[in-house]
PDB file of C-alpha atoms in Angstrom:
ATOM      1  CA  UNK H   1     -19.672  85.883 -69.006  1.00 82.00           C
ATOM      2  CA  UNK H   2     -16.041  84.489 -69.331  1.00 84.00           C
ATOM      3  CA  UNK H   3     -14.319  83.082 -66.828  1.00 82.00           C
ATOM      4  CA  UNK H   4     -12.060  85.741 -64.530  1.00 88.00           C
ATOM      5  CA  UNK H   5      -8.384  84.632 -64.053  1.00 83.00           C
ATOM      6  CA  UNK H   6      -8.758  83.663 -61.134  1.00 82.00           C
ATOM      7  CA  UNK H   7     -11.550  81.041 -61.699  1.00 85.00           C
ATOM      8  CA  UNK H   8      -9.649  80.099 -64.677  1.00 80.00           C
ATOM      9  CA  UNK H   9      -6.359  79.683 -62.545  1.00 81.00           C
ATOM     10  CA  UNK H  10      -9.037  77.549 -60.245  1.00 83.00           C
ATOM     11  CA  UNK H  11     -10.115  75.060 -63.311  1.00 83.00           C
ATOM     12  CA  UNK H  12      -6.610  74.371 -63.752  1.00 81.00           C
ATOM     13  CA  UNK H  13      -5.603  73.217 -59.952  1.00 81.00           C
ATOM     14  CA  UNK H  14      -8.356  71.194 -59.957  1.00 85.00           C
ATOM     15  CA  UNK H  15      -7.853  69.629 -63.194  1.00 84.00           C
ATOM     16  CA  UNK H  16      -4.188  69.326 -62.216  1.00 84.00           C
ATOM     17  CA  UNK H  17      -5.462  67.776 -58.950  1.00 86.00           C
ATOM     18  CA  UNK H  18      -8.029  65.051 -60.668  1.00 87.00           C
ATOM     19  CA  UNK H  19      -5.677  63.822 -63.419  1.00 85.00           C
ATOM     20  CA  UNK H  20      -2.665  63.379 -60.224  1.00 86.00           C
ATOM     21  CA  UNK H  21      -5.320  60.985 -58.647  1.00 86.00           C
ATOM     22  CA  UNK H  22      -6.493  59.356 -61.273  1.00 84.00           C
ATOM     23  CA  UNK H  23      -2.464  58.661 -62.412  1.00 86.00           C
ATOM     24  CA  UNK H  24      -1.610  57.549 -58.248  1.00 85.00           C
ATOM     25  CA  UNK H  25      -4.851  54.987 -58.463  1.00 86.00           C
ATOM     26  CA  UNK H  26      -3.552  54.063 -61.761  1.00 82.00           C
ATOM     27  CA  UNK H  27      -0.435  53.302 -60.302  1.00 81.00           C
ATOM     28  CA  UNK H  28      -2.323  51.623 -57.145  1.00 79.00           C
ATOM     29  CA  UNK H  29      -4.318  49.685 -59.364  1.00 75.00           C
ATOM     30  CA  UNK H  30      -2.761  48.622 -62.577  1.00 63.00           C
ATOM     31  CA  UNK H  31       1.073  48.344 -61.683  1.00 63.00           C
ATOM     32  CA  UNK H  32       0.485  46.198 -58.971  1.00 71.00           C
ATOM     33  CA  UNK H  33       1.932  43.321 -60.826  1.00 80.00           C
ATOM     34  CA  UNK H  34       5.490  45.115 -61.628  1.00 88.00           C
ATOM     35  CA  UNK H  35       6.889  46.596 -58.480  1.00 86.00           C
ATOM     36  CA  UNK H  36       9.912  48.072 -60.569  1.00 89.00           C
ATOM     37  CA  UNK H  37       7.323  50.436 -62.883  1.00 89.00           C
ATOM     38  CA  UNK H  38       5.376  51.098 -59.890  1.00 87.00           C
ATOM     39  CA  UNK H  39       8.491  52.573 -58.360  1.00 89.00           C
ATOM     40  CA  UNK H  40       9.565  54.107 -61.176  1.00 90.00           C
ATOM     41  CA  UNK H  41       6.240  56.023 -61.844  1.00 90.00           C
ATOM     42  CA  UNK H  42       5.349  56.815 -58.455  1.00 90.00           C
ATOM     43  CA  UNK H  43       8.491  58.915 -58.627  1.00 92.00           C
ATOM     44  CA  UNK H  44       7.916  60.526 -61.874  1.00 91.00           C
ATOM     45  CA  UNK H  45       4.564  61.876 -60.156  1.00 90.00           C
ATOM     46  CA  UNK H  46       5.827  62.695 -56.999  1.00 91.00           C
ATOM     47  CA  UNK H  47       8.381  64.821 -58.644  1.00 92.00           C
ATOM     48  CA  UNK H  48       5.916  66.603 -60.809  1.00 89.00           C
ATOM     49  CA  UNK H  49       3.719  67.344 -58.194  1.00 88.00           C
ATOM     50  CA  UNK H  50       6.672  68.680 -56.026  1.00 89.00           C
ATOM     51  CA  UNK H  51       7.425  70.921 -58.646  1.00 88.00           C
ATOM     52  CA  UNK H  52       4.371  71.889 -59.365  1.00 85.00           C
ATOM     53  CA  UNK H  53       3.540  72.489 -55.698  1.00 84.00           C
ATOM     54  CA  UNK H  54       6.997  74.730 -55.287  1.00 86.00           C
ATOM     55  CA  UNK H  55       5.770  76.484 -58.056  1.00 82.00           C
ATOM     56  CA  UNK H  56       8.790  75.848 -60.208  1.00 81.00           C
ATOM     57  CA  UNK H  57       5.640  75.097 -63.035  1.00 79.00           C
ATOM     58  CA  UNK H  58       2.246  75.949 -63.798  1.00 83.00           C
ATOM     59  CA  UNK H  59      -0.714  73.992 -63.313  1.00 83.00           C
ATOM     60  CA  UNK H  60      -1.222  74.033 -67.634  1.00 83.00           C
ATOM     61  CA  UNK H  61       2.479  72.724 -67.165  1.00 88.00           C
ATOM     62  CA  UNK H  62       1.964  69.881 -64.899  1.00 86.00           C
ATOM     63  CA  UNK H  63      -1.071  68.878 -66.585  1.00 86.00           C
ATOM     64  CA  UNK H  64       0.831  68.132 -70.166  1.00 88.00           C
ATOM     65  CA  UNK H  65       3.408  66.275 -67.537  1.00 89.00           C
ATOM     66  CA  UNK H  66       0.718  64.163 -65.871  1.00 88.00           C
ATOM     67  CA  UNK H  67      -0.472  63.356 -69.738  1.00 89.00           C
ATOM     68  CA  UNK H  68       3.128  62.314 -71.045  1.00 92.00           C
ATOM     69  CA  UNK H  69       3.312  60.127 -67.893  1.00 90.00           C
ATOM     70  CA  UNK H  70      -0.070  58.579 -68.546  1.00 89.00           C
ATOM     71  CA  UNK H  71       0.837  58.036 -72.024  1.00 91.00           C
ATOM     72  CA  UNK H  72       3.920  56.403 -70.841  1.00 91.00           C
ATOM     73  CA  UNK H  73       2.625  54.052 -68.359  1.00 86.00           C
ATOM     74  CA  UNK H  74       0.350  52.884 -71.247  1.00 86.00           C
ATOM     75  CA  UNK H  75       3.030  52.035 -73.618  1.00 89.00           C
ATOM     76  CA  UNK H  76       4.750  50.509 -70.640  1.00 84.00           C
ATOM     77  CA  UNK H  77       1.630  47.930 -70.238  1.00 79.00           C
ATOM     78  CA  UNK H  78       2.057  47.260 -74.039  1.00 86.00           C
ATOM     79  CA  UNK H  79       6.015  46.670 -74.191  1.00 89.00           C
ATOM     80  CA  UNK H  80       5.393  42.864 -72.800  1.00 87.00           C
ATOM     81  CA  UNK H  81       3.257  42.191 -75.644  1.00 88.00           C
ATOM     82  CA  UNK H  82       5.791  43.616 -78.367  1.00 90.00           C
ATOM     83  CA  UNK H  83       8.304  41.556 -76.527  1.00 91.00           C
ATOM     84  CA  UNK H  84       6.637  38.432 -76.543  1.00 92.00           C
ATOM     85  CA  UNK H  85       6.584  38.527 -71.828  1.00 93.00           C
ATOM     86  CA  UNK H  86       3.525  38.084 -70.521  1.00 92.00           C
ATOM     87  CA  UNK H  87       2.882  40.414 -67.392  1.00 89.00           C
ATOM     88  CA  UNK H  88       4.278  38.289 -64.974  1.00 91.00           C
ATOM     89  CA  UNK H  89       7.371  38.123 -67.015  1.00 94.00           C
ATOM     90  CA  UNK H  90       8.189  41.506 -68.017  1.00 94.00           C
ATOM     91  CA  UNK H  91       7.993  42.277 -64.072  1.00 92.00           C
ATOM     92  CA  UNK H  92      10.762  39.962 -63.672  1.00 94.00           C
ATOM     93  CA  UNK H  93      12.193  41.338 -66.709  1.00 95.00           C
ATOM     94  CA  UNK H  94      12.390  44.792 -65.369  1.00 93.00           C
ATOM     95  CA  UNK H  95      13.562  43.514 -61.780  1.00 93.00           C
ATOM     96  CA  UNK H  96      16.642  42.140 -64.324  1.00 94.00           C
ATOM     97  CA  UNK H  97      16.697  45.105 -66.328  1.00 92.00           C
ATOM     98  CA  UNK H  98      17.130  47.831 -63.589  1.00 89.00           C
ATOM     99  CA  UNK H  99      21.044  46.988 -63.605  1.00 85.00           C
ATOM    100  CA  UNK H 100      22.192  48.794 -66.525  1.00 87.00           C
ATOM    101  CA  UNK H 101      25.344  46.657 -67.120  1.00 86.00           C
ATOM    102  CA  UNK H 102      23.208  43.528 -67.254  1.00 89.00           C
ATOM    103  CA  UNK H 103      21.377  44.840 -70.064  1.00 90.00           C
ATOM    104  CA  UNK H 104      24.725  45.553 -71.630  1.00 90.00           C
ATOM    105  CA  UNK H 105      26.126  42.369 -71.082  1.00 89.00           C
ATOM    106  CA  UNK H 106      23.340  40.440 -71.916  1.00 92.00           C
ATOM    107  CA  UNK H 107      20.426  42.123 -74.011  1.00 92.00           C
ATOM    108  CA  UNK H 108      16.855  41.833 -73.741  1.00 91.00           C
ATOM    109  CA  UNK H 109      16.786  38.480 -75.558  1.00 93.00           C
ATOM    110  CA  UNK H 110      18.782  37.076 -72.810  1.00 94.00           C
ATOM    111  CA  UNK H 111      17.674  38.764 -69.999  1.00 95.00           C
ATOM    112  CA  UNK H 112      13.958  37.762 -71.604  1.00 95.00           C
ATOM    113  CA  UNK H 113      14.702  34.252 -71.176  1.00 95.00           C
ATOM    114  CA  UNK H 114      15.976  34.399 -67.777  1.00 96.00           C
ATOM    115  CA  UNK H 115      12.474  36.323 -66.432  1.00 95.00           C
ATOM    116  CA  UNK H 116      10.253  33.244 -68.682  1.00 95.00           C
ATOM    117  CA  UNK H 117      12.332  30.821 -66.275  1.00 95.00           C
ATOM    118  CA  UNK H 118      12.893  32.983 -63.204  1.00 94.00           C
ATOM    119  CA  UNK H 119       8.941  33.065 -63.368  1.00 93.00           C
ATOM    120  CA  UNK H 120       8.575  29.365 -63.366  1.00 92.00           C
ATOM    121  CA  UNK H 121      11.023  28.949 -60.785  1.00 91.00           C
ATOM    122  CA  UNK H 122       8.983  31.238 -58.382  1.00 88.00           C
ATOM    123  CA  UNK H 123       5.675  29.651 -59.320  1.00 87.00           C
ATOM    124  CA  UNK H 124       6.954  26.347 -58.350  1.00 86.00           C
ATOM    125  CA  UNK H 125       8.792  27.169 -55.367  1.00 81.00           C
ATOM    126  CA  UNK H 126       6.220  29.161 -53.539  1.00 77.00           C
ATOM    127  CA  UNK H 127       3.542  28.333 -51.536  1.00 71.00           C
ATOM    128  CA  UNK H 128       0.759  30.978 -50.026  1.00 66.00           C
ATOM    129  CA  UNK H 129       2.568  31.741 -46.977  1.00 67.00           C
ATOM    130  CA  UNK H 130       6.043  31.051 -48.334  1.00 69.00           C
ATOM    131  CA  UNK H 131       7.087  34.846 -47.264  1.00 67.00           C
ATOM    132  CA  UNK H 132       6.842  33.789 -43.985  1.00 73.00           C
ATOM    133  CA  UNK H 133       8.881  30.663 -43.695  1.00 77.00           C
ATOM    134  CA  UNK H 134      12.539  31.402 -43.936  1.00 83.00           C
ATOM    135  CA  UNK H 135      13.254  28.068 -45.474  1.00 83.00           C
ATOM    136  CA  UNK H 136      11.211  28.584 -48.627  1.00 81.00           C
ATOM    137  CA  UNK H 137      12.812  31.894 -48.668  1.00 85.00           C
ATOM    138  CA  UNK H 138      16.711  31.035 -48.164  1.00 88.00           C
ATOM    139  CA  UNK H 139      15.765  27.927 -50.715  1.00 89.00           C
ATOM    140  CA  UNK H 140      13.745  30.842 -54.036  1.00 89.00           C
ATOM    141  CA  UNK H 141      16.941  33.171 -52.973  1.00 91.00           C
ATOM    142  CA  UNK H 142      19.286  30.114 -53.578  1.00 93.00           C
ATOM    143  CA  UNK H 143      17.549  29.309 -56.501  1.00 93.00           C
ATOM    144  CA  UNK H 144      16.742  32.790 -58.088  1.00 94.00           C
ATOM    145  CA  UNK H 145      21.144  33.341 -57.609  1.00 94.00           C
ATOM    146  CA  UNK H 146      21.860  29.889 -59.684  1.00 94.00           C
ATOM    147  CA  UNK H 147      19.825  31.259 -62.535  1.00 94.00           C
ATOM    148  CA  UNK H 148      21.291  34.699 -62.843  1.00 94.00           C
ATOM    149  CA  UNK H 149      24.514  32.771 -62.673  1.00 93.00           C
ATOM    150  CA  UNK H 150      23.382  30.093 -65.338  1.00 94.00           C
ATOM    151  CA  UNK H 151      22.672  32.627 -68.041  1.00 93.00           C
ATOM    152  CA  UNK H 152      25.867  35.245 -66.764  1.00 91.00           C
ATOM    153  CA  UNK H 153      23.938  37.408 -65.370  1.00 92.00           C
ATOM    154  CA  UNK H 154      26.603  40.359 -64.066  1.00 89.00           C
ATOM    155  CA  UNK H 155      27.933  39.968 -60.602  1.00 85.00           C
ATOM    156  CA  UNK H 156      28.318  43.570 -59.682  1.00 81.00           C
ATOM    157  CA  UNK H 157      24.890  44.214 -58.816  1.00 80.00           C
ATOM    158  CA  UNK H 158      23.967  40.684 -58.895  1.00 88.00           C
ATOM    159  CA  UNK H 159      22.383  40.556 -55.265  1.00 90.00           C
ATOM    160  CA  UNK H 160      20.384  43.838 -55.910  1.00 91.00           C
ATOM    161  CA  UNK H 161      18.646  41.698 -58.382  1.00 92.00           C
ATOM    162  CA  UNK H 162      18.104  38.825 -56.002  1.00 93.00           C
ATOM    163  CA  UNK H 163      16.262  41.457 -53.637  1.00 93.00           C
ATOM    164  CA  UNK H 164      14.172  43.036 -56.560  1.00 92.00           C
ATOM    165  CA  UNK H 165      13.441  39.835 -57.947  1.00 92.00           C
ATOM    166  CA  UNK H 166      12.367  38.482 -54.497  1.00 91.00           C
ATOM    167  CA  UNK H 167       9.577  41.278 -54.274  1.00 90.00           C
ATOM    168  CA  UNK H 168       8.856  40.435 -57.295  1.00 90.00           C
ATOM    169  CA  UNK H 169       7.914  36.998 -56.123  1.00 88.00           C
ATOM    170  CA  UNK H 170       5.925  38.621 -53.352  1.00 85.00           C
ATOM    171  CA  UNK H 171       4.318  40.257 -55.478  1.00 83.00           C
ATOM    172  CA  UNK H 172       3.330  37.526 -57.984  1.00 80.00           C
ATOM    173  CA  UNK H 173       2.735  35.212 -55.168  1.00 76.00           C
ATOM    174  CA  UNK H 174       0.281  37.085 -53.946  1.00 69.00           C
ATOM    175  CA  UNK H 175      -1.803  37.038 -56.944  1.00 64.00           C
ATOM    176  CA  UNK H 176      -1.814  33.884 -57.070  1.00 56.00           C
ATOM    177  CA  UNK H 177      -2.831  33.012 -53.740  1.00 51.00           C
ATOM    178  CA  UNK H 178      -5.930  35.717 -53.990  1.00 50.00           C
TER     179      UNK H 178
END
């Protein structure tokens, strides 16, 4: 016998259901590295799921959402390779990148070349408990500010970066150490 609509309606939820954890521990998992697209993705399912949830959409409806946001967080893993950034870079990269003007002003190339050295900086600045010591801190902060303002980095939303790129540092830091 076919299925009725309701079991049909049932197939979907749960579907809808599997692919949104398999997308959050995708997330969890695999965008560890780049807190920016982390962010940035977490969102974009959260707000699916919200709408989806309110019923503003249909469980077929989410599901081709939670697909288009799969497919996008794996072109997201490739753009470092088309760019030439490693992992660790294009996190910085994107920690650079989230100020609009700066991207502007200074285009990837540029902004490229300051996540290669803001990368090295971090790596040879920090030690395994470095987030806990203000001193290393104050002194990667310090450091992190010269090279925005090396390569002109734009000042209007220059200390946003410093903050991004700092947990970006965490984050990279603690890779390292484990």
């Amino acid at each position: 016998r076919p299925p009725t609509k309701g079991e049909m309606r049932e197939m979907r939820n749960l579907a809808a259901e599997a692919l949104q954890r398999l997308l959050l521990d995708q997330i969890r998992v695999g965008m560890t590295r780049n807190a920016v697209q982390a962010r940035k993705f977490s969102e974009m399912l959260e707000e699916a799921i919200r709408r989806y949830q309110n019923r503003s959409i249909e469980a077929a409806q989410v599901i081709l959402e939670l697909i288009d946001l799969a497919r996008e967080m794996r072109e997201a893993d490739q753009r470092g390779e088309k760019m030439g950034l490693s992992q660790d870079e294009l996190a910085f990269y994107d920690a650079l990148a989230e100020n609009q003007s700066a991207v502007d002003v200074l285009g990837d190339a540029q902004l490229a070349v300051i996540a290669t050295e803001l990368v090295i900086t971090v790596r040879r600045n920090t030690s395994i408990d470095w987030t806990i010591k203000e001193s290393v801190k104050a002194r990667l902060r310090v450091l992190v500010r010269r090279a925005l303002r090396k390569y002109g980095y734009p000042p209007d939303l220059q200390e946003s970066a410093v903050q991004t790129v700092l947990m970006q540092a965490e984050l990279l830091s603690l890779e390292v150490a484990a």
